Short mmCIF file of C-alpha atoms in Angstrom, two decimals:
data_model
loop_
_atom_site.label_atom_id
_atom_site.label_comp_id
_atom_site.label_asym_id
_atom_site.label_seq_id
_atom_site.Cartn_x
_atom_site.Cartn_y
_atom_site.Cartn_z
CA UNK A 9 34.60 0.50 12.49
CA UNK A 10 31.28 2.03 11.58
CA UNK A 11 28.05 0.19 12.07
CA UNK A 12 26.10 -0.33 8.90
CA UNK A 13 22.87 1.57 8.81
CA UNK A 14 19.88 -0.65 8.11
CA UNK A 15 18.77 0.03 4.57
CA UNK A 16 15.06 0.74 4.30
CA UNK A 17 13.14 -1.64 2.13
CA UNK A 18 11.52 0.33 -0.66
CA UNK A 19 8.41 -0.42 -2.58
CA UNK A 20 10.75 -0.84 -5.56
CA UNK A 21 9.16 2.11 -7.30
CA UNK A 22 5.72 0.57 -6.96
CA UNK A 23 2.94 3.04 -7.58
CA UNK A 24 -0.57 3.04 -8.95
CA UNK A 25 -0.62 2.20 -12.63
CA UNK A 26 -1.50 4.91 -15.14
CA UNK A 27 -5.28 5.16 -15.46
CA UNK A 28 -5.88 4.01 -11.87
CA UNK A 29 -7.50 6.48 -9.47
CA UNK A 30 -8.50 6.50 -5.82
CA UNK A 31 -12.17 7.43 -5.50
CA UNK A 32 -14.26 8.22 -2.44
CA UNK A 33 -17.79 6.80 -2.78
CA UNK A 34 -20.82 6.57 -0.53
CA UNK A 35 -19.82 2.95 0.09
CA UNK A 36 -16.17 3.71 0.93
CA UNK A 37 -12.94 4.17 -0.96
CA UNK A 38 -12.18 2.29 -4.15
CA UNK A 39 -9.44 1.99 -6.71
CA UNK A 40 -10.89 2.62 -10.16
CA UNK A 41 -9.02 1.12 -13.09
CA UNK A 42 -10.21 3.30 -15.98
CA UNK A 43 -8.42 1.09 -18.51
CA UNK A 44 -10.58 -1.91 -17.62
CA UNK A 45 -13.59 -0.15 -16.10
CA UNK A 46 -13.09 -2.11 -12.86
CA UNK A 47 -13.46 -1.03 -9.23
CA UNK A 48 -11.60 -2.51 -6.26
CA UNK A 49 -12.95 -1.80 -2.77
CA UNK A 50 -10.30 -0.71 -0.27
CA UNK A 51 -10.41 -1.47 3.42
CA UNK A 52 -8.68 0.80 5.94
CA UNK A 53 -5.32 -0.94 5.51
CA UNK A 54 -5.57 -0.65 1.73
CA UNK A 55 -6.32 3.04 1.99
CA UNK A 56 -3.28 3.65 4.19
CA UNK A 57 -1.05 1.70 1.81
CA UNK A 58 -2.37 3.43 -1.32
CA UNK A 59 -2.02 6.88 0.23
CA UNK A 60 1.50 5.99 1.36
CA UNK A 61 2.43 4.86 -2.15
CA UNK A 62 1.24 8.25 -3.37
CA UNK A 63 3.72 9.80 -0.94
CA UNK A 64 6.49 7.56 -2.36
CA UNK A 65 6.95 5.81 0.99
CA UNK A 66 8.91 2.59 1.23
CA UNK A 67 7.54 -0.63 2.66
CA UNK A 68 9.22 -0.16 6.05
CA UNK A 69 7.72 3.33 6.43
CA UNK A 70 4.29 2.05 5.41
CA UNK A 71 4.55 -0.74 7.98
CA UNK A 72 5.46 1.80 10.68
CA UNK A 73 2.45 3.90 9.68
CA UNK A 74 0.16 0.85 10.00
CA UNK A 75 1.63 -0.07 13.40
CA UNK A 76 1.03 3.49 14.61
CA UNK A 77 -2.55 3.53 13.30
CA UNK A 78 -3.67 0.12 14.60
CA UNK A 79 -3.11 -2.15 17.56
CA UNK A 80 -0.96 -4.58 15.58
CA UNK A 81 2.60 -5.83 15.91
CA UNK A 82 5.22 -5.01 13.28
CA UNK A 83 5.49 -8.61 12.02
CA UNK A 84 1.76 -8.81 11.30
CA UNK A 85 1.68 -5.34 9.75
CA UNK A 86 4.64 -6.19 7.53
CA UNK A 87 2.99 -9.39 6.29
CA UNK A 88 -0.31 -7.60 5.63
CA UNK A 89 1.29 -4.67 3.80
CA UNK A 90 3.41 -6.96 1.61
CA UNK A 91 0.39 -9.16 0.82
CA UNK A 92 -1.66 -6.10 -0.16
CA UNK A 93 1.15 -4.77 -2.37
CA UNK A 94 1.49 -8.15 -4.09
CA UNK A 95 -2.27 -8.30 -4.63
CA UNK A 96 -2.59 -4.88 -6.24
CA UNK A 97 0.41 -5.64 -8.43
CA UNK A 98 -1.16 -8.96 -9.50
CA UNK A 99 -4.45 -7.18 -10.27
CA UNK A 100 -2.55 -4.78 -12.53
CA UNK A 101 -3.52 -1.64 -10.62
CA UNK A 102 0.04 -1.05 -9.45
CA UNK A 103 3.21 -1.05 -11.44
#
């Protein structure tokens, strides 16, 4: 018998929506939705997640990246990453 390899959870193809850009400003990093002319300020977690999406990383890999970058346990990182992904999807800046 072969052990089943744990399948990595993907971001289900989630990426920034067309017309949405990541911009560095004097006040930090923002997502700019050119379709609506709206800006969304990113904190450090948001920046890691957005950059990871740009690298086509899955949720599990993003969570590992967050755990490595911060003094946080995997359960907390997973909840935070998933909440951020849900929020940017709800705002329409990710598809």
